[in-house]
Amino acid sequence: MTTQRQAVLGLLAQHEDQIVSEWLQEAGASSGRLTDAARRAMAVEASDVLRTLRTAPQADADPEQFQAAPWTPLRQVLEALSRSRAAQGQSAGDTSQFVLAFKRPLFTTVQRTVADPQSQLAAVWAMSTLVDKMAQWTVSTYQQTREDIIKRQQQDLLELSTPVIKLWDGVLAVPMIGTLDSSRTQVVMETLLQRIVDTGATLAIIDITGVPTVDTLVAQHLLKTVSAIRLMGAECVISGIRPQIAQTIVHLGIDLEGIASKASLADALELALRQRGYTITRTV
């Protein structure tokens, strides 16, 4: 089978332009739905894959061992193709279909140039196996890329959903909205501690008005955050404790002794200002 692969690789070099043209036609590059830029991008992708395919593999490279070292350059080209399409919002199916469209021009080239039927069959089988592996690799890379994008977006959303606000000189506030979990609490803690260092704040208000429920796990997360704040030399006030949450905390036996708490963010800010010697008076 190695002889057939070498023969086909030689045909790729001789008929590269024709194969690329037939590949693009098979992949639907002539469709009126595609823009000129999309057609040019597909042509570049096809040319890169074909050029790498005919130059990268060693003579003993086995398509069944597609993750082996000889196929590394081709895998890298396919990974770049898949990541680019994933970033553009194209589906894994569209990407794999584009690679699988490579089969017809390959088979057509073999039929035109290889006379012996047995050699034709061996060459077609070898290249069919390779193209299938290539398509599978693009799907795997696409899935990994999408997972990375989703994780990055989740991290961005976490950071956006936990802003640290400067309410007054030396006073920071973190309005919490939604359910607290370990990953989100970690983001809150890291962001808040960094802002304490950056601003020299001495008091942080954690407002849980937007937290729907408080259970043992949520309370533990809050206590850890308070402990970390104190280790940085600052104090902490928890605000937004509604009557239902207060009853839940009591029933669960959660000890918040030593932690200042207020019913609202306004009350917490008033406490913070009073501790710093400010007096709030009505002018009218």
Coordinates of C-alpha atoms in Angstrom, one line a residue:
M1 CA 0.0 0.0 0.0
T2 CA 3.0 2.3 0.5
T3 CA 3.7 2.1 -3.2
Q4 CA 0.1 3.2 -4.1
R5 CA 0.3 6.1 -1.6
Q6 CA 3.6 7.3 -3.1
A7 CA 2.1 7.1 -6.6
V8 CA -1.0 9.1 -5.5
L9 CA 1.2 11.7 -3.8
G10 CA 3.1 12.1 -7.1
L11 CA -0.2 12.6 -8.9
L12 CA -1.1 15.3 -6.4
A13 CA 2.0 17.3 -7.4
Q14 CA 1.3 16.9 -11.1
H15 CA -2.4 17.8 -11.0
E16 CA -2.6 20.2 -8.1
D17 CA -4.5 23.0 -9.8
Q18 CA -7.1 20.7 -11.3
I19 CA -7.6 18.8 -8.0
V20 CA -8.1 22.0 -6.1
S21 CA -10.6 23.3 -8.7
E22 CA -12.6 20.1 -8.6
W23 CA -12.4 20.0 -4.8
L24 CA -13.8 23.5 -4.5
Q25 CA -16.6 22.7 -7.0
E26 CA -17.5 19.5 -5.0
A27 CA -17.5 21.6 -1.8
G28 CA -19.9 24.1 -3.2
A29 CA -17.5 27.0 -3.6
S30 CA -19.5 28.0 -6.7
S31 CA -22.7 28.4 -4.7
G32 CA -24.3 31.8 -5.0
R33 CA -24.7 31.8 -1.2
L34 CA -21.0 32.3 -0.7
T35 CA -19.2 35.7 -0.9
D36 CA -16.1 36.2 -2.9
A37 CA -14.1 36.4 0.3
A38 CA -15.5 33.0 1.4
R39 CA -14.6 31.4 -1.9
R40 CA -11.0 32.8 -1.7
A41 CA -10.7 31.5 1.8
M42 CA -11.9 28.0 0.7
A43 CA -9.3 28.1 -2.1
V44 CA -6.5 28.9 0.3
E45 CA -7.6 26.2 2.7
A46 CA -7.7 23.6 -0.1
S47 CA -4.3 24.6 -1.5
D48 CA -2.7 24.5 2.0
V49 CA -4.1 21.0 2.7
L50 CA -3.1 19.7 -0.7
R51 CA 0.4 21.2 -0.6
T52 CA 1.0 19.8 2.9
L53 CA -0.4 16.4 2.0
R54 CA 2.0 16.0 -0.9
T55 CA 5.1 17.3 0.9
A56 CA 4.8 16.4 4.6
P57 CA 4.2 12.6 5.0
Q58 CA 7.2 10.3 4.9
A59 CA 7.2 7.2 2.6
D60 CA 6.2 4.9 5.5
A61 CA 3.4 7.1 6.9
D62 CA 0.4 5.0 7.6
P63 CA -3.1 6.7 7.4
E64 CA -4.3 4.4 10.1
Q65 CA -1.7 6.0 12.4
F66 CA -2.8 9.5 11.7
Q67 CA -1.6 10.8 15.1
A68 CA 1.9 9.6 14.5
A69 CA 4.8 12.1 13.9
P70 CA 4.9 11.9 10.1
W71 CA 1.4 13.4 9.8
T72 CA 2.1 16.3 12.2
P73 CA 2.3 19.0 9.6
L74 CA -1.0 17.9 8.0
R75 CA -2.7 17.8 11.4
Q76 CA -1.5 21.3 12.1
V77 CA -2.9 22.6 8.9
L78 CA -6.3 20.9 9.6
E79 CA -6.3 22.3 13.1
A80 CA -5.8 25.8 11.8
L81 CA -8.6 25.3 9.3
S82 CA -10.9 23.9 11.9
R83 CA -10.2 26.6 14.5
S84 CA -10.7 29.3 11.9
R85 CA -14.1 27.9 10.9
A86 CA -15.1 27.5 14.5
A87 CA -14.3 31.1 15.3
Q88 CA -16.4 32.1 12.3
G89 CA -19.4 30.2 13.7
Q90 CA -19.4 27.4 11.1
S91 CA -20.5 23.9 12.2
A92 CA -18.3 20.9 12.7
G93 CA -20.4 19.2 10.0
D94 CA -19.6 21.9 7.4
T95 CA -15.9 21.6 8.2
S96 CA -15.8 17.8 7.9
Q97 CA -17.9 17.9 4.7
F98 CA -15.4 20.3 3.2
V99 CA -12.6 17.8 3.9
L100 CA -14.6 14.8 2.7
A101 CA -15.3 16.7 -0.6
F102 CA -11.6 16.1 -1.3
K103 CA -12.4 12.4 -2.0
R104 CA -14.1 12.8 -5.4
P105 CA -11.3 14.8 -7.1
L106 CA -8.7 12.3 -5.7
F107 CA -10.7 9.3 -7.0
T108 CA -11.2 10.9 -10.3
T109 CA -7.5 11.7 -10.7
V110 CA -6.6 8.1 -9.8
Q111 CA -9.1 6.7 -12.4
R112 CA -7.7 9.0 -15.1
T113 CA -4.0 8.2 -14.5
V114 CA -3.8 4.7 -13.1
A115 CA -4.6 2.0 -15.6
D116 CA -4.4 -1.2 -13.5
P117 CA -7.7 -1.9 -11.8
Q118 CA -6.0 -3.5 -8.8
S119 CA -3.7 -0.6 -8.3
Q120 CA -6.6 1.8 -8.7
L121 CA -8.5 0.0 -5.9
A122 CA -5.5 0.0 -3.6
A123 CA -4.8 3.7 -4.2
V124 CA -8.4 4.7 -3.7
W125 CA -8.7 2.7 -0.5
A126 CA -5.5 4.2 0.9
M127 CA -6.5 7.8 0.1
S128 CA -10.1 7.2 1.3
T129 CA -8.8 6.1 4.7
L130 CA -6.6 9.1 4.9
V131 CA -9.3 11.6 4.0
D132 CA -11.6 10.0 6.6
K133 CA -8.9 10.4 9.3
M134 CA -8.5 14.0 8.2
A135 CA -12.2 14.7 8.5
Q136 CA -12.3 13.1 11.9
W137 CA -9.4 15.2 13.1
T138 CA -11.1 18.4 12.0
V139 CA -14.2 17.4 14.0
S140 CA -12.1 16.7 17.1
T141 CA -10.3 20.0 16.8
Y142 CA -13.5 21.8 16.2
Q143 CA -15.1 20.4 19.4
Q144 CA -12.0 21.3 21.5
T145 CA -12.0 24.8 20.0
R146 CA -15.7 25.3 20.8
E147 CA -15.1 24.1 24.3
D148 CA -12.2 26.5 24.8
I149 CA -14.4 29.4 23.4
I150 CA -17.2 28.5 25.8
K151 CA -14.9 28.3 28.8
R152 CA -13.4 31.7 27.9
Q153 CA -16.9 33.2 27.5
Q154 CA -18.0 31.7 30.8
Q155 CA -14.9 33.2 32.5
D156 CA -15.6 36.6 30.9
L157 CA -19.2 36.4 32.1
L158 CA -18.1 35.5 35.6
E159 CA -15.8 38.6 35.7
L160 CA -18.6 40.8 34.3
S161 CA -21.2 39.5 36.7
T162 CA -19.0 40.3 39.7
P163 CA -17.9 43.9 39.4
V164 CA -16.0 45.6 42.2
I165 CA -17.3 49.1 42.7
K166 CA -15.6 51.9 44.6
L167 CA -18.4 53.5 46.7
W168 CA -16.2 55.9 48.7
D169 CA -12.6 56.6 49.5
G170 CA -11.4 53.3 51.0
V171 CA -14.8 51.6 50.6
L172 CA -15.4 48.9 47.9
A173 CA -18.6 47.0 47.1
V174 CA -19.3 43.7 45.3
P175 CA -23.0 43.3 44.3
M176 CA -23.7 39.6 44.0
I177 CA -26.4 38.4 41.6
G178 CA -27.5 34.8 41.0
T179 CA -26.3 31.6 42.5
L180 CA -22.9 31.4 44.2
D181 CA -20.7 28.4 43.4
S182 CA -17.0 27.6 44.0
S183 CA -15.7 28.9 40.7
R184 CA -17.7 32.2 40.9
T185 CA -16.6 32.7 44.5
Q186 CA -13.0 32.2 43.5
V187 CA -13.3 34.9 40.8
V188 CA -15.0 37.3 43.3
M189 CA -12.2 36.7 45.9
E190 CA -9.4 37.2 43.4
T191 CA -10.9 40.3 41.9
L192 CA -11.8 41.9 45.2
L193 CA -8.4 41.2 46.8
Q194 CA -6.6 42.6 43.8
R195 CA -8.8 45.8 44.0
I196 CA -8.1 46.1 47.7
V197 CA -4.3 46.0 46.9
D198 CA -4.7 48.5 44.0
T199 CA -6.9 51.0 45.9
G200 CA -5.7 50.6 49.5
A201 CA -9.3 50.1 50.6
T202 CA -9.9 49.2 54.2
L203 CA -13.6 48.0 54.0
A204 CA -15.4 45.8 51.5
I205 CA -19.2 45.4 51.3
I206 CA -20.5 42.1 49.9
D207 CA -24.1 42.7 48.8
I208 CA -26.1 39.5 48.5
T209 CA -29.5 41.2 47.7
G210 CA -29.5 39.4 44.3
V211 CA -28.6 36.0 45.7
P212 CA -31.8 33.9 45.7
T213 CA -31.0 31.5 48.4
V214 CA -28.3 30.9 51.0
D215 CA -27.4 27.4 52.0
T216 CA -24.5 25.9 53.9
L217 CA -22.3 25.9 50.8
V218 CA -23.0 29.5 49.9
A219 CA -22.3 30.5 53.5
Q220 CA -19.0 28.7 53.5
H221 CA -18.1 30.6 50.3
L222 CA -18.9 33.9 52.0
L223 CA -16.9 33.0 55.1
K224 CA -13.9 32.1 53.0
T225 CA -14.1 35.5 51.2
V226 CA -14.5 37.4 54.4
S227 CA -11.4 35.6 55.9
A228 CA -9.3 36.4 52.8
I229 CA -10.4 40.1 53.0
R230 CA -9.3 40.2 56.7
L231 CA -6.0 38.6 55.9
M232 CA -5.4 41.6 53.6
G233 CA -5.9 44.0 56.5
A234 CA -9.4 45.1 55.5
E235 CA -12.9 44.6 57.1
C236 CA -16.0 43.2 55.5
V237 CA -19.7 44.0 55.8
I238 CA -22.4 41.7 54.3
S239 CA -25.5 43.5 53.1
G240 CA -28.8 42.5 51.6
I241 CA -29.7 39.8 54.1
R242 CA -33.5 39.6 53.7
P243 CA -35.7 38.1 56.5
Q244 CA -36.1 34.8 54.6
I245 CA -32.3 34.4 54.3
A246 CA -31.8 35.4 57.9
Q247 CA -34.2 32.7 59.0
T248 CA -32.4 30.2 56.8
I249 CA -29.0 31.1 58.2
V250 CA -30.4 30.6 61.8
H251 CA -32.0 27.3 60.9
L252 CA -28.8 26.0 59.3
G253 CA -26.8 27.0 62.4
I254 CA -24.4 29.0 60.3
D255 CA -22.1 31.1 62.6
L256 CA -21.6 34.7 61.2
E257 CA -20.5 36.0 64.6
G258 CA -18.0 38.8 64.2
I259 CA -19.1 39.7 60.7
A260 CA -21.0 42.9 60.4
S261 CA -24.3 42.6 58.4
K262 CA -26.9 45.0 57.2
A263 CA -30.3 44.7 55.6
S264 CA -29.4 46.9 52.6
L265 CA -26.4 48.3 50.7
A266 CA -27.4 51.8 51.8
D267 CA -27.3 50.8 55.4
A268 CA -23.9 49.1 54.9
L269 CA -22.5 52.3 53.2
E270 CA -23.8 54.4 56.1
L271 CA -22.0 52.1 58.6
A272 CA -18.8 52.3 56.6
L273 CA -19.0 56.1 56.5
R274 CA -19.7 56.4 60.2
Q275 CA -16.8 54.1 61.0
R276 CA -14.6 56.6 59.1
G277 CA -15.9 59.6 61.0
Y278 CA -18.3 60.9 58.4
T279 CA -21.7 62.2 59.3
I280 CA -24.5 62.3 56.9
T281 CA -26.9 65.3 57.4
R282 CA -29.9 66.6 55.4
T283 CA -29.2 70.1 54.0
V284 CA -32.9 70.9 53.4

